[in-house]
């Protein structure tokens, strides 16, 4: 006998067992359904790309995080670390064929060789949607609506009320304010300081703006007062009227709020929050973050924004766009914590034991009938003792067992057992599907 | 200005544009739905594994096909080249937690560094389903039923008649016959010769069995006569009664045919074909291949079989199983050739142009109403000329445009234009969803 190989997975990687994978598939299906309902189309790109494509020329900072190697043809290749760079490469290659505006979603794994730590993995799935090739605020409004419909469809509503809040900002406002103060070139430093506001508090942010970014105390206070105020857009409009950039930012936010309201998004779901910074220099317009009412500390579960130039590395064509990404792993962790995830390990709801081995064909026939009625049904493969078979069904989390032995076959009826309550009911063969659908609907 | 990077993909890899990706997603969704309806659960495993896991100890033949490298922690890792070895590793690690029998499906990409050629890629998706941990023929019967339901659900039926044929064999029969002839140890050579039957013909196969496998001419003829005959299982049963192995093979095939018939699988969909060999030594019992009636030359689109010992590399526990795999790429190529794939590049069916820029919120509201009725709807982001907007809609393949300007808003009605026929219809706001659903259902 040869020696056994110890089965194990690489650090930072995970197996998904059925209960975890069913929850993931459900979430990805919901995302696909919502994205599609807005006309976003799916695309896919290779997991491996030329390293040059992923890193850009000379971009070595992210280098260490890449799974990068030489393939058998000695090409310098790497596994994608996000879906944005591949989208940029894809858009540059296919823009002519795709036509603009182009709306795509992409749900796929990415890899980063970061040090594994709690809640951070080297392999994880991103769920992105983007609208490329239009500057229109309609796309910004739609992005907000997609986020709203997505979180609602996932189940974050109660009595029709959203149990999440989408915070929206527009980068143009800060840029305009800094321009007005004559310190436009300091935006990255200011953003970096503001980003820390929830963690370090007002005084520390002011100090950083003065010490590291070289704003005057007065300028720092002005910026922070503006950003941390409960923004009244009408007031802001007057305040910033003399700056074109800031005015445009305010105008776009106003139009966003009014169109979203008209489209039926509850006002309680959307807050203007001028303090959200969302990355340092990639975004150039509207920015979104989404927090769960019951679990705000877990951070934003759906974030994104508008950018000016997606594919500048690959083409001279300016491709503006806007998009956001659902944080699949973070959201699943939250749903687990909030008890929103079932623990069945089978997608089937009806279990058919082999009570009488000689009736295998009849059980198989029954199961196909139920499947045709949309009821996922499993027939146990072995004619073990009924108790053993039902034990298996309990463990997997089936809802109902449909049982028949020779008595039942003779009478043309089935014994249906509720595996949660233990209650039993005899159902005539002719009405079995109808009655099972009733029981399943009632038990939801 | 920095130099641009030429956007390109690695040889043997592909981008999937919306039309191709929508067809792929549709196929994967159908597979998931059918697998789940039988109680198969989804799992996922890491794309990267220790090379030792994927190769087994010393297994260097497949080495050249692996994307294998040392990661930043100097671990010898590789990208999975199939979903079976990861399933073996997974089953060995988690069998206790999962419970047996364990039914899983896994739809995921795999990588092989083979020389790219027409129809063969270095990155492709596998759609596997397997039942682990039972020897029961019920699992073999169910596997046949899954294949039947899968091909039917994908659309290979006409007037209720299957447009595909599933060929079934049982490896035990050949093994029994060879045992009876006293040449049991020659099964691999015999299988290799028989595998070529459709390509090289009877004489060449006979010659190979004599010259390379050292069967006598008489033995070779006996084997080939048996395998290439239209098998009558009752006759075969008598003929092979003295050999336990072959008899079991025949008995399992007989039970499979009768249970499948009772379960409602049309007899025309299933053929016993003792000549199918399906790989050389992995399978040990029932074997399946599936051919399309309209395009048999494309090869089997869904294949699989029973194996004795899935995870022998990783555990002493014997894990028998049975499963099959849908050939996604081959099937898509066939469907493309048979005109079964639409060429819309959007998943949305209704297009709402911005006819009147001031009504953006109203268009957004309309679109949400239609989405709530299950009608995927896109609002064009820019208020361009109507003709330009409709051009975009035509190009993407929307079915209907729903148009309103100030006249229509005043009257509370919408103009609905069929983008294929060009016909127009005015529909009152109150009945819009109902009427659109009718039009869409009629046009299917």
mmCIF file with all atom_site columns, C-alpha atoms in Angstrom, chain A residues 3-10 13-18 21-22 25 29 32 36-50 52-53 56-57 64 66-67 69 72 75 77 89-90 93-94 96-99 101-103 105 111 122-123 134 136 138 141 145 148-149 262-265 312-316 345-348 354 360-362 364-365 368 371 376-378 380-382 392 395-396, chain B residues 3-10 13-18 21-22 25 29 32 36-50 52-53 56-57 64 66-67 69 72 75 77 79 89-90 93-94 96-99 101-103 105 111 122-123 134 136 138 141 145 148-149 262-265 312-316 345-348 354 360-362 364-365 368 371 376-378 380-382 392 395-396:
data_model
loop_
_atom_site.group_PDB
_atom_site.id
_atom_site.type_symbol
_atom_site.label_atom_id
_atom_site.label_alt_id
_atom_site.label_comp_id
_atom_site.label_asym_id
_atom_site.label_entity_id
_atom_site.label_seq_id
_atom_site.pdbx_PDB_ins_code
_atom_site.Cartn_x
_atom_site.Cartn_y
_atom_site.Cartn_z
_atom_site.occupancy
_atom_site.B_iso_or_equiv
_atom_site.pdbx_formal_charge
_atom_site.auth_seq_id
_atom_site.auth_comp_id
_atom_site.auth_asym_id
_atom_site.auth_atom_id
_atom_site.pdbx_PDB_model_num
ATOM 1   C CA . UNK A 1 3   ? 1.380   6.076  1.828   1.00 0.00 ? 3   UNK A CA 1
ATOM 2   C CA . UNK A 1 4   ? -1.651  8.359  2.082   1.00 0.00 ? 4   UNK A CA 1
ATOM 3   C CA . UNK A 1 5   ? -1.445  12.060 1.217   1.00 0.00 ? 5   UNK A CA 1
ATOM 4   C CA . UNK A 1 6   ? -2.814  14.243 4.005   1.00 0.00 ? 6   UNK A CA 1
ATOM 5   C CA . UNK A 1 7   ? -5.853  16.043 2.639   1.00 0.00 ? 7   UNK A CA 1
ATOM 6   C CA . UNK A 1 8   ? -5.603  19.789 3.411   1.00 0.00 ? 8   UNK A CA 1
ATOM 7   C CA . UNK A 1 9   ? -6.214  23.196 1.861   1.00 0.00 ? 9   UNK A CA 1
ATOM 8   C CA . UNK A 1 10  ? -3.778  26.097 1.535   1.00 0.00 ? 10  UNK A CA 1
ATOM 9   C CA . UNK A 1 13  ? -8.328  29.276 1.218   1.00 0.00 ? 13  UNK A CA 1
ATOM 10  C CA . UNK A 1 14  ? -11.595 27.552 2.083   1.00 0.00 ? 14  UNK A CA 1
ATOM 11  C CA . UNK A 1 15  ? -13.806 24.664 1.133   1.00 0.00 ? 15  UNK A CA 1
ATOM 12  C CA . UNK A 1 16  ? -17.468 25.589 0.941   1.00 0.00 ? 16  UNK A CA 1
ATOM 13  C CA . UNK A 1 17  ? -19.653 22.841 2.360   1.00 0.00 ? 17  UNK A CA 1
ATOM 14  C CA . UNK A 1 18  ? -23.282 22.578 1.199   1.00 0.00 ? 18  UNK A CA 1
ATOM 15  C CA . UNK A 1 21  ? -22.418 27.150 -0.582  1.00 0.00 ? 21  UNK A CA 1
ATOM 16  C CA . UNK A 1 22  ? -26.206 27.183 -0.770  1.00 0.00 ? 22  UNK A CA 1
ATOM 17  C CA . UNK A 1 25  ? -25.418 30.599 -4.466  1.00 0.00 ? 25  UNK A CA 1
ATOM 18  C CA . UNK A 1 29  ? -28.532 34.378 -7.848  1.00 0.00 ? 29  UNK A CA 1
ATOM 19  C CA . UNK A 1 32  ? -27.772 38.235 -10.967 1.00 0.00 ? 32  UNK A CA 1
ATOM 20  C CA . UNK A 1 36  ? -30.343 41.631 -15.089 1.00 0.00 ? 36  UNK A CA 1
ATOM 21  C CA . UNK A 1 37  ? -33.644 43.273 -14.258 1.00 0.00 ? 37  UNK A CA 1
ATOM 22  C CA . UNK A 1 38  ? -31.897 46.604 -14.995 1.00 0.00 ? 38  UNK A CA 1
ATOM 23  C CA . UNK A 1 39  ? -30.376 45.359 -18.241 1.00 0.00 ? 39  UNK A CA 1
ATOM 24  C CA . UNK A 1 40  ? -26.866 44.703 -16.940 1.00 0.00 ? 40  UNK A CA 1
ATOM 25  C CA . UNK A 1 41  ? -25.331 41.861 -18.973 1.00 0.00 ? 41  UNK A CA 1
ATOM 26  C CA . UNK A 1 42  ? -22.969 39.209 -17.647 1.00 0.00 ? 42  UNK A CA 1
ATOM 27  C CA . UNK A 1 43  ? -19.401 38.933 -18.900 1.00 0.00 ? 43  UNK A CA 1
ATOM 28  C CA . UNK A 1 44  ? -16.459 36.809 -17.867 1.00 0.00 ? 44  UNK A CA 1
ATOM 29  C CA . UNK A 1 45  ? -12.728 37.231 -18.321 1.00 0.00 ? 45  UNK A CA 1
ATOM 30  C CA . UNK A 1 46  ? -9.800  34.826 -17.818 1.00 0.00 ? 46  UNK A CA 1
ATOM 31  C CA . UNK A 1 47  ? -8.568  34.160 -14.295 1.00 0.00 ? 47  UNK A CA 1
ATOM 32  C CA . UNK A 1 48  ? -5.004  34.407 -15.603 1.00 0.00 ? 48  UNK A CA 1
ATOM 33  C CA . UNK A 1 49  ? -3.799  37.535 -17.357 1.00 0.00 ? 49  UNK A CA 1
ATOM 34  C CA . UNK A 1 50  ? -0.422  38.904 -18.405 1.00 0.00 ? 50  UNK A CA 1
ATOM 35  C CA . UNK A 1 52  ? 1.646   43.656 -17.186 1.00 0.00 ? 52  UNK A CA 1
ATOM 36  C CA . UNK A 1 53  ? -2.099  43.995 -17.738 1.00 0.00 ? 53  UNK A CA 1
ATOM 37  C CA . UNK A 1 56  ? 0.202   48.387 -15.202 1.00 0.00 ? 56  UNK A CA 1
ATOM 38  C CA . UNK A 1 57  ? 3.701   49.441 -16.181 1.00 0.00 ? 57  UNK A CA 1
ATOM 39  C CA . UNK A 1 64  ? 3.436   41.353 -3.406  1.00 0.00 ? 64  UNK A CA 1
ATOM 40  C CA . UNK A 1 66  ? -0.372  38.894 -6.595  1.00 0.00 ? 66  UNK A CA 1
ATOM 41  C CA . UNK A 1 67  ? -0.259  35.198 -7.312  1.00 0.00 ? 67  UNK A CA 1
ATOM 42  C CA . UNK A 1 69  ? 4.388   33.216 -11.916 1.00 0.00 ? 69  UNK A CA 1
ATOM 43  C CA . UNK A 1 72  ? 5.084   26.772 -19.134 1.00 0.00 ? 72  UNK A CA 1
ATOM 44  C CA . UNK A 1 75  ? 5.037   34.143 -19.921 1.00 0.00 ? 75  UNK A CA 1
ATOM 45  C CA . UNK A 1 77  ? 1.254   35.786 -15.741 1.00 0.00 ? 77  UNK A CA 1
ATOM 46  C CA . UNK A 1 89  ? -8.754  45.706 -20.384 1.00 0.00 ? 89  UNK A CA 1
ATOM 47  C CA . UNK A 1 90  ? -11.985 44.125 -21.665 1.00 0.00 ? 90  UNK A CA 1
ATOM 48  C CA . UNK A 1 93  ? -10.482 45.589 -26.412 1.00 0.00 ? 93  UNK A CA 1
ATOM 49  C CA . UNK A 1 94  ? -14.176 45.261 -27.148 1.00 0.00 ? 94  UNK A CA 1
ATOM 50  C CA . UNK A 1 96  ? -16.363 48.930 -30.593 1.00 0.00 ? 96  UNK A CA 1
ATOM 51  C CA . UNK A 1 97  ? -18.214 45.638 -30.625 1.00 0.00 ? 97  UNK A CA 1
ATOM 52  C CA . UNK A 1 98  ? -20.092 46.286 -27.376 1.00 0.00 ? 98  UNK A CA 1
ATOM 53  C CA . UNK A 1 99  ? -21.357 49.760 -28.155 1.00 0.00 ? 99  UNK A CA 1
ATOM 54  C CA . UNK A 1 101 ? -23.158 52.818 -22.930 1.00 0.00 ? 101 UNK A CA 1
ATOM 55  C CA . UNK A 1 102 ? -22.232 49.322 -21.817 1.00 0.00 ? 102 UNK A CA 1
ATOM 56  C CA . UNK A 1 103 ? -23.753 47.853 -18.659 1.00 0.00 ? 103 UNK A CA 1
ATOM 57  C CA . UNK A 1 105 ? -22.087 42.620 -14.191 1.00 0.00 ? 105 UNK A CA 1
ATOM 58  C CA . UNK A 1 111 ? -7.092  36.238 -5.487  1.00 0.00 ? 111 UNK A CA 1
ATOM 59  C CA . UNK A 1 122 ? -6.799  34.848 -0.318  1.00 0.00 ? 122 UNK A CA 1
ATOM 60  C CA . UNK A 1 123 ? -9.635  33.763 -2.559  1.00 0.00 ? 123 UNK A CA 1
ATOM 61  C CA . UNK A 1 134 ? -21.913 57.771 -20.002 1.00 0.00 ? 134 UNK A CA 1
ATOM 62  C CA . UNK A 1 136 ? -25.320 61.078 -17.364 1.00 0.00 ? 136 UNK A CA 1
ATOM 63  C CA . UNK A 1 138 ? -29.292 58.851 -14.835 1.00 0.00 ? 138 UNK A CA 1
ATOM 64  C CA . UNK A 1 141 ? -29.462 57.415 -9.973  1.00 0.00 ? 141 UNK A CA 1
ATOM 65  C CA . UNK A 1 145 ? -31.714 52.037 -7.261  1.00 0.00 ? 145 UNK A CA 1
ATOM 66  C CA . UNK A 1 148 ? -31.670 49.515 -2.971  1.00 0.00 ? 148 UNK A CA 1
ATOM 67  C CA . UNK A 1 149 ? -33.373 46.715 -4.908  1.00 0.00 ? 149 UNK A CA 1
ATOM 68  C CA . UNK A 1 262 ? -40.203 59.607 -7.654  1.00 0.00 ? 262 UNK A CA 1
ATOM 69  C CA . UNK A 1 263 ? -39.093 56.097 -8.594  1.00 0.00 ? 263 UNK A CA 1
ATOM 70  C CA . UNK A 1 264 ? -40.384 54.825 -5.266  1.00 0.00 ? 264 UNK A CA 1
ATOM 71  C CA . UNK A 1 265 ? -37.213 54.461 -3.163  1.00 0.00 ? 265 UNK A CA 1
ATOM 72  C CA . UNK A 1 312 ? -6.551  54.902 -19.448 1.00 0.00 ? 312 UNK A CA 1
ATOM 73  C CA . UNK A 1 313 ? -3.806  52.264 -19.218 1.00 0.00 ? 313 UNK A CA 1
ATOM 74  C CA . UNK A 1 314 ? -5.042  50.559 -22.370 1.00 0.00 ? 314 UNK A CA 1
ATOM 75  C CA . UNK A 1 315 ? -6.699  53.092 -24.651 1.00 0.00 ? 315 UNK A CA 1
ATOM 76  C CA . UNK A 1 316 ? -6.780  56.779 -25.446 1.00 0.00 ? 316 UNK A CA 1
ATOM 77  C CA . UNK A 1 345 ? -27.512 20.968 3.793   1.00 0.00 ? 345 UNK A CA 1
ATOM 78  C CA . UNK A 1 346 ? -29.764 19.898 0.943   1.00 0.00 ? 346 UNK A CA 1
ATOM 79  C CA . UNK A 1 347 ? -31.611 22.019 -1.600  1.00 0.00 ? 347 UNK A CA 1
ATOM 80  C CA . UNK A 1 348 ? -34.366 19.376 -1.735  1.00 0.00 ? 348 UNK A CA 1
ATOM 81  C CA . UNK A 1 354 ? -37.140 3.330  0.077   1.00 0.00 ? 354 UNK A CA 1
ATOM 82  C CA . UNK A 1 360 ? -37.923 1.562  -6.425  1.00 0.00 ? 360 UNK A CA 1
ATOM 83  C CA . UNK A 1 361 ? -39.364 2.419  -9.852  1.00 0.00 ? 361 UNK A CA 1
ATOM 84  C CA . UNK A 1 362 ? -42.553 3.725  -8.232  1.00 0.00 ? 362 UNK A CA 1
ATOM 85  C CA . UNK A 1 364 ? -38.494 7.241  -8.745  1.00 0.00 ? 364 UNK A CA 1
ATOM 86  C CA . UNK A 1 365 ? -41.687 7.956  -10.656 1.00 0.00 ? 365 UNK A CA 1
ATOM 87  C CA . UNK A 1 368 ? -40.130 12.903 -10.999 1.00 0.00 ? 368 UNK A CA 1
ATOM 88  C CA . UNK A 1 371 ? -39.937 17.649 -9.459  1.00 0.00 ? 371 UNK A CA 1
ATOM 89  C CA . UNK A 1 376 ? -37.116 19.266 -5.264  1.00 0.00 ? 376 UNK A CA 1
ATOM 90  C CA . UNK A 1 377 ? -37.216 15.645 -4.128  1.00 0.00 ? 377 UNK A CA 1
ATOM 91  C CA . UNK A 1 378 ? -34.631 13.071 -3.150  1.00 0.00 ? 378 UNK A CA 1
ATOM 92  C CA . UNK A 1 380 ? -32.860 7.541  -0.594  1.00 0.00 ? 380 UNK A CA 1
ATOM 93  C CA . UNK A 1 381 ? -30.579 5.203  -2.531  1.00 0.00 ? 381 UNK A CA 1
ATOM 94  C CA . UNK A 1 382 ? -30.624 2.256  -0.143  1.00 0.00 ? 382 UNK A CA 1
ATOM 95  C CA . UNK A 1 392 ? -30.440 10.897 7.321   1.00 0.00 ? 392 UNK A CA 1
ATOM 96  C CA . UNK A 1 395 ? -29.749 15.516 9.547   1.00 0.00 ? 395 UNK A CA 1
ATOM 97  C CA . UNK A 1 396 ? -29.836 17.044 6.083   1.00 0.00 ? 396 UNK A CA 1
ATOM 98  C CA . UNK B 2 3   ? 2.785   54.587 -23.233 1.00 0.00 ? 3   UNK B CA 1
ATOM 99  C CA . UNK B 2 4   ? -0.358  52.484 -23.531 1.00 0.00 ? 4   UNK B CA 1
ATOM 100 C CA . UNK B 2 5   ? -0.343  48.784 -22.661 1.00 0.00 ? 5   UNK B CA 1
ATOM 101 C CA . UNK B 2 6   ? -1.751  46.657 -25.463 1.00 0.00 ? 6   UNK B CA 1
ATOM 102 C CA . UNK B 2 7   ? -4.905  45.000 -24.150 1.00 0.00 ? 7   UNK B CA 1
ATOM 103 C CA . UNK B 2 8   ? -4.807  41.245 -24.922 1.00 0.00 ? 8   UNK B CA 1
ATOM 104 C CA . UNK B 2 9   ? -5.605  37.869 -23.386 1.00 0.00 ? 9   UNK B CA 1
ATOM 105 C CA . UNK B 2 10  ? -3.315  34.865 -23.008 1.00 0.00 ? 10  UNK B CA 1
ATOM 106 C CA . UNK B 2 13  ? -8.010  31.907 -22.797 1.00 0.00 ? 13  UNK B CA 1
ATOM 107 C CA . UNK B 2 14  ? -11.182 33.768 -23.734 1.00 0.00 ? 14  UNK B CA 1
ATOM 108 C CA . UNK B 2 15  ? -13.273 36.759 -22.813 1.00 0.00 ? 15  UNK B CA 1
ATOM 109 C CA . UNK B 2 16  ? -16.988 36.005 -22.725 1.00 0.00 ? 16  UNK B CA 1
ATOM 110 C CA . UNK B 2 17  ? -19.004 38.847 -24.187 1.00 0.00 ? 17  UNK B CA 1
ATOM 111 C CA . UNK B 2 18  ? -22.638 39.287 -23.109 1.00 0.00 ? 18  UNK B CA 1
ATOM 112 C CA . UNK B 2 21  ? -22.023 34.681 -21.287 1.00 0.00 ? 21  UNK B CA 1
ATOM 113 C CA . UNK B 2 22  ? -25.820 34.833 -21.171 1.00 0.00 ? 22  UNK B CA 1
ATOM 114 C CA . UNK B 2 25  ? -25.268 31.373 -17.480 1.00 0.00 ? 25  UNK B CA 1
ATOM 115 C CA . UNK B 2 29  ? -28.642 27.755 -14.169 1.00 0.00 ? 29  UNK B CA 1
ATOM 116 C CA . UNK B 2 32  ? -28.129 23.866 -11.017 1.00 0.00 ? 32  UNK B CA 1
ATOM 117 C CA . UNK B 2 36  ? -30.939 20.590 -6.957  1.00 0.00 ? 36  UNK B CA 1
ATOM 118 C CA . UNK B 2 37  ? -34.300 19.100 -7.862  1.00 0.00 ? 37  UNK B CA 1
ATOM 119 C CA . UNK B 2 38  ? -32.717 15.701 -7.103  1.00 0.00 ? 38  UNK B CA 1
ATOM 120 C CA . UNK B 2 39  ? -31.199 16.859 -3.824  1.00 0.00 ? 39  UNK B CA 1
ATOM 121 C CA . UNK B 2 40  ? -27.632 17.374 -5.054  1.00 0.00 ? 40  UNK B CA 1
ATOM 122 C CA . UNK B 2 41  ? -26.004 20.133 -2.977  1.00 0.00 ? 41  UNK B CA 1
ATOM 123 C CA . UNK B 2 42  ? -23.504 22.682 -4.249  1.00 0.00 ? 42  UNK B CA 1
ATOM 124 C CA . UNK B 2 43  ? -19.947 22.785 -2.941  1.00 0.00 ? 43  UNK B CA 1
ATOM 125 C CA . UNK B 2 44  ? -16.880 24.770 -3.898  1.00 0.00 ? 44  UNK B CA 1
ATOM 126 C CA . UNK B 2 45  ? -13.186 24.175 -3.366  1.00 0.00 ? 45  UNK B CA 1
ATOM 127 C CA . UNK B 2 46  ? -10.144 26.436 -3.807  1.00 0.00 ? 46  UNK B CA 1
ATOM 128 C CA . UNK B 2 47  ? -8.824  27.054 -7.303  1.00 0.00 ? 47  UNK B CA 1
ATOM 129 C CA . UNK B 2 48  ? -5.293  26.644 -5.912  1.00 0.00 ? 48  UNK B CA 1
ATOM 130 C CA . UNK B 2 49  ? -4.275  23.437 -4.139  1.00 0.00 ? 49  UNK B CA 1
ATOM 131 C CA . UNK B 2 50  ? -0.992  21.919 -3.002  1.00 0.00 ? 50  UNK B CA 1
ATOM 132 C CA . UNK B 2 52  ? 0.887   17.093 -4.185  1.00 0.00 ? 52  UNK B CA 1
ATOM 133 C CA . UNK B 2 53  ? -2.883  16.917 -3.728  1.00 0.00 ? 53  UNK B CA 1
ATOM 134 C CA . UNK B 2 56  ? -0.725  12.401 -6.188  1.00 0.00 ? 56  UNK B CA 1
ATOM 135 C CA . UNK B 2 57  ? 2.703   11.212 -5.146  1.00 0.00 ? 57  UNK B CA 1
ATOM 136 C CA . UNK B 2 64  ? 3.089   19.353 -17.932 1.00 0.00 ? 64  UNK B CA 1
ATOM 137 C CA . UNK B 2 66  ? -0.682  21.947 -14.794 1.00 0.00 ? 66  UNK B CA 1
ATOM 138 C CA . UNK B 2 67  ? -0.413  25.648 -14.090 1.00 0.00 ? 67  UNK B CA 1
ATOM 139 C CA . UNK B 2 69  ? 4.208   27.399 -9.395  1.00 0.00 ? 69  UNK B CA 1
ATOM 140 C CA . UNK B 2 72  ? 5.054   33.801 -2.167  1.00 0.00 ? 72  UNK B CA 1
ATOM 141 C CA . UNK B 2 75  ? 4.667   26.433 -1.381  1.00 0.00 ? 75  UNK B CA 1
ATOM 142 C CA . UNK B 2 77  ? 0.889   24.958 -5.633  1.00 0.00 ? 77  UNK B CA 1
ATOM 143 C CA . UNK B 2 79  ? -4.516  25.420 -10.283 1.00 0.00 ? 79  UNK B CA 1
ATOM 144 C CA . UNK B 2 89  ? -9.675  15.518 -1.226  1.00 0.00 ? 89  UNK B CA 1
ATOM 145 C CA . UNK B 2 90  ? -12.830 17.254 -0.004  1.00 0.00 ? 90  UNK B CA 1
ATOM 146 C CA . UNK B 2 93  ? -11.512 15.709 4.767   1.00 0.00 ? 93  UNK B CA 1
ATOM 147 C CA . UNK B 2 94  ? -15.202 16.232 5.413   1.00 0.00 ? 94  UNK B CA 1
ATOM 148 C CA . UNK B 2 96  ? -17.629 12.682 8.816   1.00 0.00 ? 96  UNK B CA 1
ATOM 149 C CA . UNK B 2 97  ? -19.321 16.045 8.808   1.00 0.00 ? 97  UNK B CA 1
ATOM 150 C CA . UNK B 2 98  ? -21.158 15.482 5.533   1.00 0.00 ? 98  UNK B CA 1
ATOM 151 C CA . UNK B 2 99  ? -22.614 12.073 6.270   1.00 0.00 ? 99  UNK B CA 1
ATOM 152 C CA . UNK B 2 101 ? -24.430 9.102  1.031   1.00 0.00 ? 101 UNK B CA 1
ATOM 153 C CA . UNK B 2 102 ? -23.319 12.537 -0.076  1.00 0.00 ? 102 UNK B CA 1
ATOM 154 C CA . UNK B 2 103 ? -24.702 14.079 -3.262  1.00 0.00 ? 103 UNK B CA 1
ATOM 155 C CA . UNK B 2 105 ? -22.715 19.221 -7.691  1.00 0.00 ? 105 UNK B CA 1
ATOM 156 C CA . UNK B 2 111 ? -7.254  24.898 -16.058 1.00 0.00 ? 111 UNK B CA 1
ATOM 157 C CA . UNK B 2 122 ? -6.773  26.276 -21.235 1.00 0.00 ? 122 UNK B CA 1
ATOM 158 C CA . UNK B 2 123 ? -9.617  27.504 -19.041 1.00 0.00 ? 123 UNK B CA 1
ATOM 159 C CA . UNK B 2 134 ? -23.352 4.084  -1.913  1.00 0.00 ? 134 UNK B CA 1
ATOM 160 C CA . UNK B 2 136 ? -26.850 0.917  -4.613  1.00 0.00 ? 136 UNK B CA 1
ATOM 161 C CA . UNK B 2 138 ? -30.670 3.329  -7.217  1.00 0.00 ? 138 UNK B CA 1
ATOM 162 C CA . UNK B 2 141 ? -30.682 4.782  -12.088 1.00 0.00 ? 141 UNK B CA 1
ATOM 163 C CA . UNK B 2 145 ? -32.630 10.258 -14.831 1.00 0.00 ? 145 UNK B CA 1
ATOM 164 C CA . UNK B 2 148 ? -32.390 12.768 -19.124 1.00 0.00 ? 148 UNK B CA 1
ATOM 165 C CA . UNK B 2 149 ? -33.992 15.663 -17.226 1.00 0.00 ? 149 UNK B CA 1
ATOM 166 C CA . UNK B 2 262 ? -41.473 3.077  -14.637 1.00 0.00 ? 262 UNK B CA 1
ATOM 167 C CA . UNK B 2 263 ? -40.229 6.531  -13.663 1.00 0.00 ? 263 UNK B CA 1
ATOM 168 C CA . UNK B 2 264 ? -41.381 7.866  -16.999 1.00 0.00 ? 264 UNK B CA 1
ATOM 169 C CA . UNK B 2 265 ? -38.176 8.086  -19.046 1.00 0.00 ? 265 UNK B CA 1
ATOM 170 C CA . UNK B 2 312 ? -7.865  6.237  -2.122  1.00 0.00 ? 312 UNK B CA 1
ATOM 171 C CA . UNK B 2 313 ? -5.002  8.753  -2.290  1.00 0.00 ? 313 UNK B CA 1
ATOM 172 C CA . UNK B 2 314 ? -6.225  10.503 0.847   1.00 0.00 ? 314 UNK B CA 1
ATOM 173 C CA . UNK B 2 315 ? -8.062  8.050  3.070   1.00 0.00 ? 315 UNK B CA 1
ATOM 174 C CA . UNK B 2 316 ? -8.318  4.368  3.851   1.00 0.00 ? 316 UNK B CA 1
ATOM 175 C CA . UNK B 2 345 ? -26.741 41.098 -25.771 1.00 0.00 ? 345 UNK B CA 1
ATOM 176 C CA . UNK B 2 346 ? -28.998 42.277 -22.969 1.00 0.00 ? 346 UNK B CA 1
ATOM 177 C CA . UNK B 2 347 ? -30.979 40.234 -20.460 1.00 0.00 ? 347 UNK B CA 1
ATOM 178 C CA . UNK B 2 348 ? -33.635 42.985 -20.385 1.00 0.00 ? 348 UNK B CA 1
ATOM 179 C CA . UNK B 2 354 ? -35.642 59.165 -22.270 1.00 0.00 ? 354 UNK B CA 1
ATOM 180 C CA . UNK B 2 360 ? -36.465 60.950 -15.781 1.00 0.00 ? 360 UNK B CA 1
ATOM 181 C CA . UNK B 2 361 ? -37.988 60.151 -12.389 1.00 0.00 ? 361 UNK B CA 1
ATOM 182 C CA . UNK B 2 362 ? -41.201 59.001 -14.077 1.00 0.00 ? 362 UNK B CA 1
ATOM 183 C CA . UNK B 2 364 ? -37.335 55.305 -13.480 1.00 0.00 ? 364 UNK B CA 1
ATOM 184 C CA . UNK B 2 365 ? -40.585 54.737 -11.634 1.00 0.00 ? 365 UNK B CA 1
ATOM 185 C CA . UNK B 2 368 ? -39.267 49.706 -11.257 1.00 0.00 ? 368 UNK B CA 1
ATOM 186 C CA . UNK B 2 371 ? -39.242 44.960 -12.791 1.00 0.00 ? 371 UNK B CA 1
ATOM 187 C CA . UNK B 2 376 ? -36.431 43.229 -16.932 1.00 0.00 ? 376 UNK B CA 1
ATOM 188 C CA . UNK B 2 377 ? -36.345 46.849 -18.066 1.00 0.00 ? 377 UNK B CA 1
ATOM 189 C CA . UNK B 2 378 ? -33.621 49.306 -18.998 1.00 0.00 ? 378 UNK B CA 1
ATOM 190 C CA . UNK B 2 380 ? -31.551 54.741 -21.500 1.00 0.00 ? 380 UNK B CA 1
ATOM 191 C CA . UNK B 2 381 ? -29.208 56.986 -19.528 1.00 0.00 ? 381 UNK B CA 1
ATOM 192 C CA . UNK B 2 382 ? -29.076 59.939 -21.923 1.00 0.00 ? 382 UNK B CA 1
ATOM 193 C CA . UNK B 2 392 ? -29.142 51.287 -29.372 1.00 0.00 ? 392 UNK B CA 1
ATOM 194 C CA . UNK B 2 395 ? -28.624 46.640 -31.601 1.00 0.00 ? 395 UNK B CA 1
ATOM 195 C CA . UNK B 2 396 ? -28.834 45.123 -28.124 1.00 0.00 ? 396 UNK B CA 1
#
